PDB file of C-alpha atoms in Angstrom:
ATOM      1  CA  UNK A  15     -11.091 -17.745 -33.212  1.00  0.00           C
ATOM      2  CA  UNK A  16     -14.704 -17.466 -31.689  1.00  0.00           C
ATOM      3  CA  UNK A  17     -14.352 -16.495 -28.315  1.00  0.00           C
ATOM      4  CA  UNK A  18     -15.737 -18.908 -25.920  1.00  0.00           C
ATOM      5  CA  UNK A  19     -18.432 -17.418 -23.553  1.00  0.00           C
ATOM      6  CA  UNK A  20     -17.188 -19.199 -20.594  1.00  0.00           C
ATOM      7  CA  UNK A  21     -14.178 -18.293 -21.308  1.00  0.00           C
ATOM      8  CA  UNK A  22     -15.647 -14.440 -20.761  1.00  0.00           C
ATOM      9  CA  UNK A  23     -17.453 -15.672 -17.989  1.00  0.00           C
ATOM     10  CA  UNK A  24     -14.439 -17.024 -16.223  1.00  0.00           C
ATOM     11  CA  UNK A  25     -12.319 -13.683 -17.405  1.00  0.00           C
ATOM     12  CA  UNK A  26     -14.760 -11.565 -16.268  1.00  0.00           C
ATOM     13  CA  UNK A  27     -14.590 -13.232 -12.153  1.00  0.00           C
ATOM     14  CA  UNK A  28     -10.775 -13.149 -11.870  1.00  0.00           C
ATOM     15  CA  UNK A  29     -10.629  -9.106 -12.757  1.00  0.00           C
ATOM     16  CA  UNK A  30     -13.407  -9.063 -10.089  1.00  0.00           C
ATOM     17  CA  UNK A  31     -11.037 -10.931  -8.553  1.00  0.00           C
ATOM     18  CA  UNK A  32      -8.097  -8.572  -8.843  1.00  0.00           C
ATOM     19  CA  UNK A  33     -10.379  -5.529  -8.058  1.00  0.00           C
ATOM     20  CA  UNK A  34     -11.498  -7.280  -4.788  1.00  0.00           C
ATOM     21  CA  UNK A  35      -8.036  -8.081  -3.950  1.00  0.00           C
ATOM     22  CA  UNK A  36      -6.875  -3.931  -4.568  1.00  0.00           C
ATOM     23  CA  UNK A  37      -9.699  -3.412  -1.802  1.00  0.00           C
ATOM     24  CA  UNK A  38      -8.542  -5.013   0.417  1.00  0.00           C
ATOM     25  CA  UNK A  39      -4.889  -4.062   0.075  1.00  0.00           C
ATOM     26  CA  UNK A  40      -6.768  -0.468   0.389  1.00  0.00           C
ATOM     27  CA  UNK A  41      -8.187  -1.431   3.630  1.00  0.00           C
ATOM     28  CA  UNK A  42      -5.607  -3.182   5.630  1.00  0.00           C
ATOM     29  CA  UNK A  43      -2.546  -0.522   4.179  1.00  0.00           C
ATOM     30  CA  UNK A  44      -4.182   2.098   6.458  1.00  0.00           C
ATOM     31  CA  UNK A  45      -1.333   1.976   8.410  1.00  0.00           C
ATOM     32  CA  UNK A  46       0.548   4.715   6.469  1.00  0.00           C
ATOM     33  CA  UNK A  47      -2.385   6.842   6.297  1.00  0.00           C
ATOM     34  CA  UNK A  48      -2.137   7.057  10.040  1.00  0.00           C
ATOM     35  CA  UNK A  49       1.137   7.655  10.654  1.00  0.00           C
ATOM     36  CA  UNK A  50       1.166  10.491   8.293  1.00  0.00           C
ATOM     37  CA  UNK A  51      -1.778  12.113  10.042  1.00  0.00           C
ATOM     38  CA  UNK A  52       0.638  11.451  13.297  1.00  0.00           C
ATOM     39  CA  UNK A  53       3.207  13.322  11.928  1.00  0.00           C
ATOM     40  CA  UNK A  54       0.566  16.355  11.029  1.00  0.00           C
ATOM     41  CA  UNK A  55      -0.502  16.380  14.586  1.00  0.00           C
ATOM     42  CA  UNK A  56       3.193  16.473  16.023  1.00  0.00           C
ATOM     43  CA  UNK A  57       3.794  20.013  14.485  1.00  0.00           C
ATOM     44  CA  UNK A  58       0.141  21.256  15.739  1.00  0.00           C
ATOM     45  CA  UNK A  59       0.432  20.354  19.186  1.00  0.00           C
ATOM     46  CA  UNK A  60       4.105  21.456  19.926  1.00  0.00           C
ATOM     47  CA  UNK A  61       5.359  24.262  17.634  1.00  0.00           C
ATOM     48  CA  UNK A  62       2.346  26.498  19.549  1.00  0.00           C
ATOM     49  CA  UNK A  63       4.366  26.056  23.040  1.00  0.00           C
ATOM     50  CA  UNK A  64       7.069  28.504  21.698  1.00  0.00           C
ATOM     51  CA  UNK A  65       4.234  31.578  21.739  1.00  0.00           C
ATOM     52  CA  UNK A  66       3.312  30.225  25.284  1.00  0.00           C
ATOM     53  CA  UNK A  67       6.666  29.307  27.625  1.00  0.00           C
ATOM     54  CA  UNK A  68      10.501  30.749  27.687  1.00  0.00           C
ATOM     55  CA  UNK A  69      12.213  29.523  24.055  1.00  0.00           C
ATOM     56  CA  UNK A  70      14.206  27.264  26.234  1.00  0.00           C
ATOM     57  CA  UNK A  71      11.533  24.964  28.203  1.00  0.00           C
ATOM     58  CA  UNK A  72       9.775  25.121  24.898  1.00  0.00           C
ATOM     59  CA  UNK A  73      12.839  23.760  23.218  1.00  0.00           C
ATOM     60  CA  UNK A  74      13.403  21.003  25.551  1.00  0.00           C
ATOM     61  CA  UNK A  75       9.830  20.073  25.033  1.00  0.00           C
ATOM     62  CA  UNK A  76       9.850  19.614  21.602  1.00  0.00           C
ATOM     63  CA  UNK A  77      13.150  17.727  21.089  1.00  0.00           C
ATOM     64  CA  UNK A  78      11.452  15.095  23.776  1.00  0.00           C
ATOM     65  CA  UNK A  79       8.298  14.981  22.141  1.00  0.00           C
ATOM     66  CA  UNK A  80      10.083  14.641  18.796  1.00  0.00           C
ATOM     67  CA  UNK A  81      11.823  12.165  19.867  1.00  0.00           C
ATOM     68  CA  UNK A  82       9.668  10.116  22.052  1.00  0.00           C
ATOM     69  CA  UNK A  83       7.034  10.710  18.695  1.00  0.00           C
ATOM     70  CA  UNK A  84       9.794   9.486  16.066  1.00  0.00           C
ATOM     71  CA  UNK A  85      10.410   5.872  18.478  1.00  0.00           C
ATOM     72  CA  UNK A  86       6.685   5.305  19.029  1.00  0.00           C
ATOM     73  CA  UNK A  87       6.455   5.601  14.426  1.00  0.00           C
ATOM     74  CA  UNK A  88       9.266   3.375  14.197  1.00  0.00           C
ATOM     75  CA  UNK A  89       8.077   0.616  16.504  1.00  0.00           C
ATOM     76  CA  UNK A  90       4.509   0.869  15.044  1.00  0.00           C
ATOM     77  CA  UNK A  91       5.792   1.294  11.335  1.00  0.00           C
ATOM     78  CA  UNK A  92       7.912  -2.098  12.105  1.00  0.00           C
ATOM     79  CA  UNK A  93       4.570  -3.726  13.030  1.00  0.00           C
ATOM     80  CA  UNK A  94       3.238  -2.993   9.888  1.00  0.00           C
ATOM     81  CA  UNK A  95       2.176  -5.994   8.207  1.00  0.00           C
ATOM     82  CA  UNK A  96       1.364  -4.902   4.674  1.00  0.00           C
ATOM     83  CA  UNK A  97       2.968  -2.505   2.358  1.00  0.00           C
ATOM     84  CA  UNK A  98       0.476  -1.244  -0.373  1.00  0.00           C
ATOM     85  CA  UNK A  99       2.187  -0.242  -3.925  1.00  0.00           C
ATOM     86  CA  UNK A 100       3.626   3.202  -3.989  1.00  0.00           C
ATOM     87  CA  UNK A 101       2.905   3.459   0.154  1.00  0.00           C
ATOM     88  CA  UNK A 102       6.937   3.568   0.581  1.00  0.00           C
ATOM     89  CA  UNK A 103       7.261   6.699  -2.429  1.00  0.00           C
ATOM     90  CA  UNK A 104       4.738   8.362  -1.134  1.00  0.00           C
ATOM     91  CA  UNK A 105       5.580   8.351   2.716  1.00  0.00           C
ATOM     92  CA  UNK A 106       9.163   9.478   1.530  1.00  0.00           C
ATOM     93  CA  UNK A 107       7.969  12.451  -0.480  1.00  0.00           C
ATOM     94  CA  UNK A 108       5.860  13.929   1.972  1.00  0.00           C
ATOM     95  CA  UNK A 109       8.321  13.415   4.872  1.00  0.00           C
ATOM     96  CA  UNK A 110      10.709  15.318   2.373  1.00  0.00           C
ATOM     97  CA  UNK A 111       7.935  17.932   1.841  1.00  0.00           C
ATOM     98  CA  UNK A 112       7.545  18.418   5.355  1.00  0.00           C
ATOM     99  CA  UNK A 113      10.919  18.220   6.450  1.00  0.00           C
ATOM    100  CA  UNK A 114      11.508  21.088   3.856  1.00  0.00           C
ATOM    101  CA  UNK A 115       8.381  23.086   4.944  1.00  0.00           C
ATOM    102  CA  UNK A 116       9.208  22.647   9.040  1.00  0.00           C
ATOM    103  CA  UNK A 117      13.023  24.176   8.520  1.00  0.00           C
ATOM    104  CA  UNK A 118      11.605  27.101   6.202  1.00  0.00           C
ATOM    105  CA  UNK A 119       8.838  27.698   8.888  1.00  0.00           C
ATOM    106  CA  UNK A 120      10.595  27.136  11.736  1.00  0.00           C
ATOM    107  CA  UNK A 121      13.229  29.774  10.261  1.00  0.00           C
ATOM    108  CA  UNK A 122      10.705  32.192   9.046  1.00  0.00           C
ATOM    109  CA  UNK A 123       8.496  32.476  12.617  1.00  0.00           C
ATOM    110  CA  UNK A 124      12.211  32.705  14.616  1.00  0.00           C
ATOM    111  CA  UNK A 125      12.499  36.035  12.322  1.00  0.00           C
ATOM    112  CA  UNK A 126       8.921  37.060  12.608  1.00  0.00           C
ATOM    113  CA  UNK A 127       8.643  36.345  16.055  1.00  0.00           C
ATOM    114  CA  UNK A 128       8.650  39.876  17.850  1.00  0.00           C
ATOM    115  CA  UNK A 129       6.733  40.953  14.825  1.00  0.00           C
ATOM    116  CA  UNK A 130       3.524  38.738  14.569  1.00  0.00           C
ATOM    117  CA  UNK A 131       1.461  37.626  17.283  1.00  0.00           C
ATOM    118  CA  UNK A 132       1.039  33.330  17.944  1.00  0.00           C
ATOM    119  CA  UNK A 133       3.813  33.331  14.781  1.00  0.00           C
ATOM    120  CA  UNK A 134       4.652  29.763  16.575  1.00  0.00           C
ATOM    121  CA  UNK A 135       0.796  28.475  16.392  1.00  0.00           C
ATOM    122  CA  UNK A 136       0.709  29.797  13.074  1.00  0.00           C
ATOM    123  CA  UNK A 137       3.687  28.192  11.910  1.00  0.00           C
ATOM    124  CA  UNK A 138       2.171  24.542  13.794  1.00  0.00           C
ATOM    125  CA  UNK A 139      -0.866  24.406  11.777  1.00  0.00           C
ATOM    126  CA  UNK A 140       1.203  25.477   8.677  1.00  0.00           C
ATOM    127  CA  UNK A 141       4.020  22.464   9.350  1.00  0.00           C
ATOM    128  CA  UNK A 142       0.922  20.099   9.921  1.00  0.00           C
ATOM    129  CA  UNK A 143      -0.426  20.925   6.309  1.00  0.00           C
ATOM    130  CA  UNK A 144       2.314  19.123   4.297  1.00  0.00           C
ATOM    131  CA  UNK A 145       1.225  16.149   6.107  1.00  0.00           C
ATOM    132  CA  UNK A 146      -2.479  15.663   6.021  1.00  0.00           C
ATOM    133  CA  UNK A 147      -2.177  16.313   2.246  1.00  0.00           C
ATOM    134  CA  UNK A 148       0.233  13.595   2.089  1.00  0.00           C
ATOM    135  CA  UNK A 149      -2.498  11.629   4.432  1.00  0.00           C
ATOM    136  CA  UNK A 150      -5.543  13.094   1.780  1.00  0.00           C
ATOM    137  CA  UNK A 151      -3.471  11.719  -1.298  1.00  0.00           C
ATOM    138  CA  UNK A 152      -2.983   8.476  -0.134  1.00  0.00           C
ATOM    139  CA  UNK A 153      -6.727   8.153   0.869  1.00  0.00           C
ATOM    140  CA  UNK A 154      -8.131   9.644  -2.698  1.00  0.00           C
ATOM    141  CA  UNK A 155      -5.355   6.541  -4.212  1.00  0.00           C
ATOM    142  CA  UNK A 156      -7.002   3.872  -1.847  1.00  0.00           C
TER     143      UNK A 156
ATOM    144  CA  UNK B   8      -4.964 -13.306 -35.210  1.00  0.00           C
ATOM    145  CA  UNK B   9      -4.618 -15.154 -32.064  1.00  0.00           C
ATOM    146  CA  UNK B  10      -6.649 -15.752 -29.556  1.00  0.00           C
ATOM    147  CA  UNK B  11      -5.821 -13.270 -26.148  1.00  0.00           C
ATOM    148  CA  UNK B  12      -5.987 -16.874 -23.952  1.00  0.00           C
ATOM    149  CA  UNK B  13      -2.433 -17.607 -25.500  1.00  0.00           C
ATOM    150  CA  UNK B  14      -1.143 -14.548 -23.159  1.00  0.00           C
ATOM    151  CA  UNK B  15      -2.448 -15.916 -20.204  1.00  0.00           C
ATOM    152  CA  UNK B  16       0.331 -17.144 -18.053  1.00  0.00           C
ATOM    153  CA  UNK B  17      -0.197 -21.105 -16.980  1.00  0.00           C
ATOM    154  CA  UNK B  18       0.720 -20.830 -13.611  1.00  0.00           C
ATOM    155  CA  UNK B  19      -1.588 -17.907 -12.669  1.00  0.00           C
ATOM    156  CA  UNK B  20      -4.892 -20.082 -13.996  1.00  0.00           C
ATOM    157  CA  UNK B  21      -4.792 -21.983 -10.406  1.00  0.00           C
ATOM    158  CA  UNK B  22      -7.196 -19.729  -8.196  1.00  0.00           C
ATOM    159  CA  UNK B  23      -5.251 -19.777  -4.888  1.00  0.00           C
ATOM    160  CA  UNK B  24      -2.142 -18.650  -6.881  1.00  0.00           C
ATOM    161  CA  UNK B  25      -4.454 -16.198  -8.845  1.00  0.00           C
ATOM    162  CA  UNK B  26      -5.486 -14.500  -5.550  1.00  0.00           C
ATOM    163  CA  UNK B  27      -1.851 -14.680  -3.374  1.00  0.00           C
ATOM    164  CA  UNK B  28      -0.284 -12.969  -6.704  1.00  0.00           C
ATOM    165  CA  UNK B  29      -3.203 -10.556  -7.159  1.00  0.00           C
ATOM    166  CA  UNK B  30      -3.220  -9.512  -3.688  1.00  0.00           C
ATOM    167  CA  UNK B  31       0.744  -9.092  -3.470  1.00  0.00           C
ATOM    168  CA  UNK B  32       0.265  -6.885  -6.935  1.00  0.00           C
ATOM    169  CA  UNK B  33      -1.400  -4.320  -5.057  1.00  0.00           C
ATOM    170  CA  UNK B  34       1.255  -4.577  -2.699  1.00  0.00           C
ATOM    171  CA  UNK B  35       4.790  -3.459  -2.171  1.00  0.00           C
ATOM    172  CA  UNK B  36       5.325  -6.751   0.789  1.00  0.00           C
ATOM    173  CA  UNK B  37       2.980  -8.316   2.826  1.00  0.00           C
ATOM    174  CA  UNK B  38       3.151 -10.287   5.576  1.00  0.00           C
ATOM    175  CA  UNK B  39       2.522 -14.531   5.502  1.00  0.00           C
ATOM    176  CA  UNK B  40       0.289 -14.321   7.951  1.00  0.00           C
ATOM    177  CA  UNK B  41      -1.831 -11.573   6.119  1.00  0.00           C
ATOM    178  CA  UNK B  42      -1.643 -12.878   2.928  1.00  0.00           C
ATOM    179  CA  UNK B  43      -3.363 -16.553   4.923  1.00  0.00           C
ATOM    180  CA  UNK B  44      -5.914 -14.774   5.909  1.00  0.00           C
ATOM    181  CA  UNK B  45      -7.353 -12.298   3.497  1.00  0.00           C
ATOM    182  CA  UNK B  46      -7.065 -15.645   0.965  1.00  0.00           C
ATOM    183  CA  UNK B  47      -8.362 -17.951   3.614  1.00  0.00           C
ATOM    184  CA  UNK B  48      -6.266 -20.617   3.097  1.00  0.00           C
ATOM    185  CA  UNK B  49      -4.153 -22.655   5.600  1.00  0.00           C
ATOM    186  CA  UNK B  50      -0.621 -22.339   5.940  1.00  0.00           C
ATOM    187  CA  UNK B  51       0.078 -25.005   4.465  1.00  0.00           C
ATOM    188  CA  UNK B  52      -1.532 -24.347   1.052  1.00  0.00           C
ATOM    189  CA  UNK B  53      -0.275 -21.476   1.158  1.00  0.00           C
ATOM    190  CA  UNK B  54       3.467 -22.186   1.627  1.00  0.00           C
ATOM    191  CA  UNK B  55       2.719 -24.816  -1.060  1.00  0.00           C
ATOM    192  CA  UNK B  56       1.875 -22.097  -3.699  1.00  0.00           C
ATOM    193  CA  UNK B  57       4.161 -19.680  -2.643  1.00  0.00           C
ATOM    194  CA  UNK B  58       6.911 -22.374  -3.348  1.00  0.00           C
ATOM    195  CA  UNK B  59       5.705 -22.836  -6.854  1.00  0.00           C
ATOM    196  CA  UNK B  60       5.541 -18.696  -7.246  1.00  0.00           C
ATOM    197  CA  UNK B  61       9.068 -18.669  -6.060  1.00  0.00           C
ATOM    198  CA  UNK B  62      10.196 -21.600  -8.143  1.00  0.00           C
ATOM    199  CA  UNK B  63       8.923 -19.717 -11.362  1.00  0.00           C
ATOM    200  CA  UNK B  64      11.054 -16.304 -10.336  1.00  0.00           C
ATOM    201  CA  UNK B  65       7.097 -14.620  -9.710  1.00  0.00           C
ATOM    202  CA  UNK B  66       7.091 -14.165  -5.780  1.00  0.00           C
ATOM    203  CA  UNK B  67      10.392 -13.379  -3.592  1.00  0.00           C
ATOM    204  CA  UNK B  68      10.425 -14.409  -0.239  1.00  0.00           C
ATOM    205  CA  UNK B  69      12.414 -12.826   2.391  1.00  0.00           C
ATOM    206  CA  UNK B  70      12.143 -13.435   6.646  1.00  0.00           C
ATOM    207  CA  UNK B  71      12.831 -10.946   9.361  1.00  0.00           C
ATOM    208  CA  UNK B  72      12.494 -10.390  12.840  1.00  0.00           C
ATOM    209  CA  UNK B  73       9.686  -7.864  14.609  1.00  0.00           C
ATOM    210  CA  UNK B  74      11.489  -7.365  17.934  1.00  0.00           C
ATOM    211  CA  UNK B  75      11.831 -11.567  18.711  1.00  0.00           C
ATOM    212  CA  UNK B  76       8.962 -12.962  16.784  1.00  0.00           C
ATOM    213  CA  UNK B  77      10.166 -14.246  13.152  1.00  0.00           C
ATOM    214  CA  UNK B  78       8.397 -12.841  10.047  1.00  0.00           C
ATOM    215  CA  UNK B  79       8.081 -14.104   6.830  1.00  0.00           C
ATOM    216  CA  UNK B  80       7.234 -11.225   4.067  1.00  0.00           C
ATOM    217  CA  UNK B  81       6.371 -12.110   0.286  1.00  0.00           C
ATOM    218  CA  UNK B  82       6.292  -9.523  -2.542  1.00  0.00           C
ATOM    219  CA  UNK B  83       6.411  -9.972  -6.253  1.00  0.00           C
ATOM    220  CA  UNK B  84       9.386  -9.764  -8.513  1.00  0.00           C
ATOM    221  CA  UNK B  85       9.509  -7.736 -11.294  1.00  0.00           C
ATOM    222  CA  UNK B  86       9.096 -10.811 -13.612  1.00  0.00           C
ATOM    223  CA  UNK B  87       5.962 -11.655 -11.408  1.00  0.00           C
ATOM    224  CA  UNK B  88       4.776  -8.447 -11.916  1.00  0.00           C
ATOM    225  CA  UNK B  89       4.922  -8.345 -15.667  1.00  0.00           C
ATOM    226  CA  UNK B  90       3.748 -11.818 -16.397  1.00  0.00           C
ATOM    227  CA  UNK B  91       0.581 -10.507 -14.042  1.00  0.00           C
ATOM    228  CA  UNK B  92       0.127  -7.543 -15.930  1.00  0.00           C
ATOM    229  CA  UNK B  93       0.182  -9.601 -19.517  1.00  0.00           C
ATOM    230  CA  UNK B  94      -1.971 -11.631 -17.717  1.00  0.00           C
ATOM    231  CA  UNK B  95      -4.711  -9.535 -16.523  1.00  0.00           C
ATOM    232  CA  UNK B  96      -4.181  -7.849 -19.873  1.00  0.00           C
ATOM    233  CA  UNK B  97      -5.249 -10.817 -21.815  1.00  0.00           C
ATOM    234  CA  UNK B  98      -8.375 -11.363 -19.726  1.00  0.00           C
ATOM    235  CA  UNK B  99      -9.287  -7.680 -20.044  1.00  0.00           C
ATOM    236  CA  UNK B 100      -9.038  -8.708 -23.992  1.00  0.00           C
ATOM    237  CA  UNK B 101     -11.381 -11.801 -23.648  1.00  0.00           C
ATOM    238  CA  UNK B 102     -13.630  -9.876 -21.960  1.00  0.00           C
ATOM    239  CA  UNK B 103     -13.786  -6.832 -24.726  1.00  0.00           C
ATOM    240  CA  UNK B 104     -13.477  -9.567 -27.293  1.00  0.00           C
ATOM    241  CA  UNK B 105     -16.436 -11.699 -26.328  1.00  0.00           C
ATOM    242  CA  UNK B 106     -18.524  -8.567 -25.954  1.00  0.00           C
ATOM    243  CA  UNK B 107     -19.795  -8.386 -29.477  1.00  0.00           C
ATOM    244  CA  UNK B 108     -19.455 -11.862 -29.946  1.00  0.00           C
ATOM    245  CA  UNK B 109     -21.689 -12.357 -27.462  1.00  0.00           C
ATOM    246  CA  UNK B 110     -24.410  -9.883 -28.478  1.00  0.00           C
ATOM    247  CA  UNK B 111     -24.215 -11.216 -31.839  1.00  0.00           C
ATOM    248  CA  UNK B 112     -25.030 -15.418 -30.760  1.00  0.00           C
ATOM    249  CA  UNK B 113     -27.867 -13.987 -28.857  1.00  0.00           C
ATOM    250  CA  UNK B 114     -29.422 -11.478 -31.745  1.00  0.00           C
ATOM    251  CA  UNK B 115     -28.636 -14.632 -34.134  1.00  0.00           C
TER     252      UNK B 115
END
């Protein structure tokens, strides 16, 4: 059969079509993006209070922050109003990567704690890294 | 040898339902409201060809609440999903097939 060149005119628009569409699935799915860089900045801004107040003020700090942080990603996640493909996989393997990282971290600075200096800051900017590489990979897939 | 239109799926050749199911193959869900607007389309038109989509088994459609305000989400099923594959596979094939075809009517 001789192809019909309208035919490859029309095929040609709807996988523009389909590419346009991926764009803009890119562009309004930011939403996950962002709430893994959230979760990157939680560890950075609280884990360093251990090096500066008593262990227990510190403590109560970051159980209220985690907290308060985990109900302001839940009511924002909720409000979400597109899903791209693979956003769901991806936000659960780096909150299992982090998850992992923050108890092996958190464990590891509570040991090296008399023994290296800032160990808690340290440790914060480690925790966050998990994170913003889960925030980098879904960018470079947009 | 036939021709790659016979892949195409019938259903998908009507542009509105071309874009909704395009956009909601990048997707995992996506919300009515969204999916209105980045097709610019009304609501109506657009429940009308979601209906179809769901009719055929291609789009599932599933409502929810956000705090009180009701929201209606649409994502593909896997049937959808393959028959939009085959299909954007067969257009990929017209488009490699009238390549040479092409270049050959015009060096004729």
């Amino acid at each position: 059969v001789e192809p019909d060149p309208t035919n490859r005119e029309a095929a040609a628009a709807a996988l523009a079509e389909v590419r346009r569409r991926r764009r803009q699935v890119a562009t309004a799915g930011h939403h996950g993006r962002r709430i893994l860089l959230a979760w990157a900045a939680l560890p950075l801004l609280t884990l360093p209070w251990f090096d500066y107040v008593p262990v227990s003020v510190a403590g109560t700090m970051v159980a209220v922050a985690a907290v308060l942080f985990a109900t302001a990603v839940a009511v924002y996640a909720a409000g979400r109003r597109l899903v791209p493909r693979g956003g769901t996989r991806r936000y659960v393997l780096t909150a299992a990567a982090g998850s992992a990282a923050y108890v092996a971290l958190v464990l590891l600075a509570a040991t090296a704690a008399r023994q290296v200096p800032h160990v808690w800051t340290l440790a914060g900017v480690l925790e966050s890294l998990p994170w913003a590489a889960g925030a980098l990979v879904d960018r470079l897939l947009e | 040898v036939s021709h790659p239109r016979h892949g195409l799926d019938e259903l998908l050749q009507h542009p509105v339902r071309f874009s909704i199911v395009a956009l909601l193959a990048a997707s995992e869900q996506a919300e009515f409201g969204l999916v209105r607007d980045l097709v610019e389309v009304s609501d109506s038109v657009l429940s009308r060809q979601v209906a179809t989509l769901e009719q055929a088994g291609h789009v599932r459609v599933h409502k929810g609440y956000v705090g009180r305000r009701p929201r209606t989400w649409l994502s593909l099923t896997p049937l959808g999903r393959s028959r939009f594959a085959a299909h954007v596979a067969s257009l990929e094939a017209i488009v490699r097939a009238a390549g040479p075809a092409a270049e050959r009517a015009r060096t004729r």
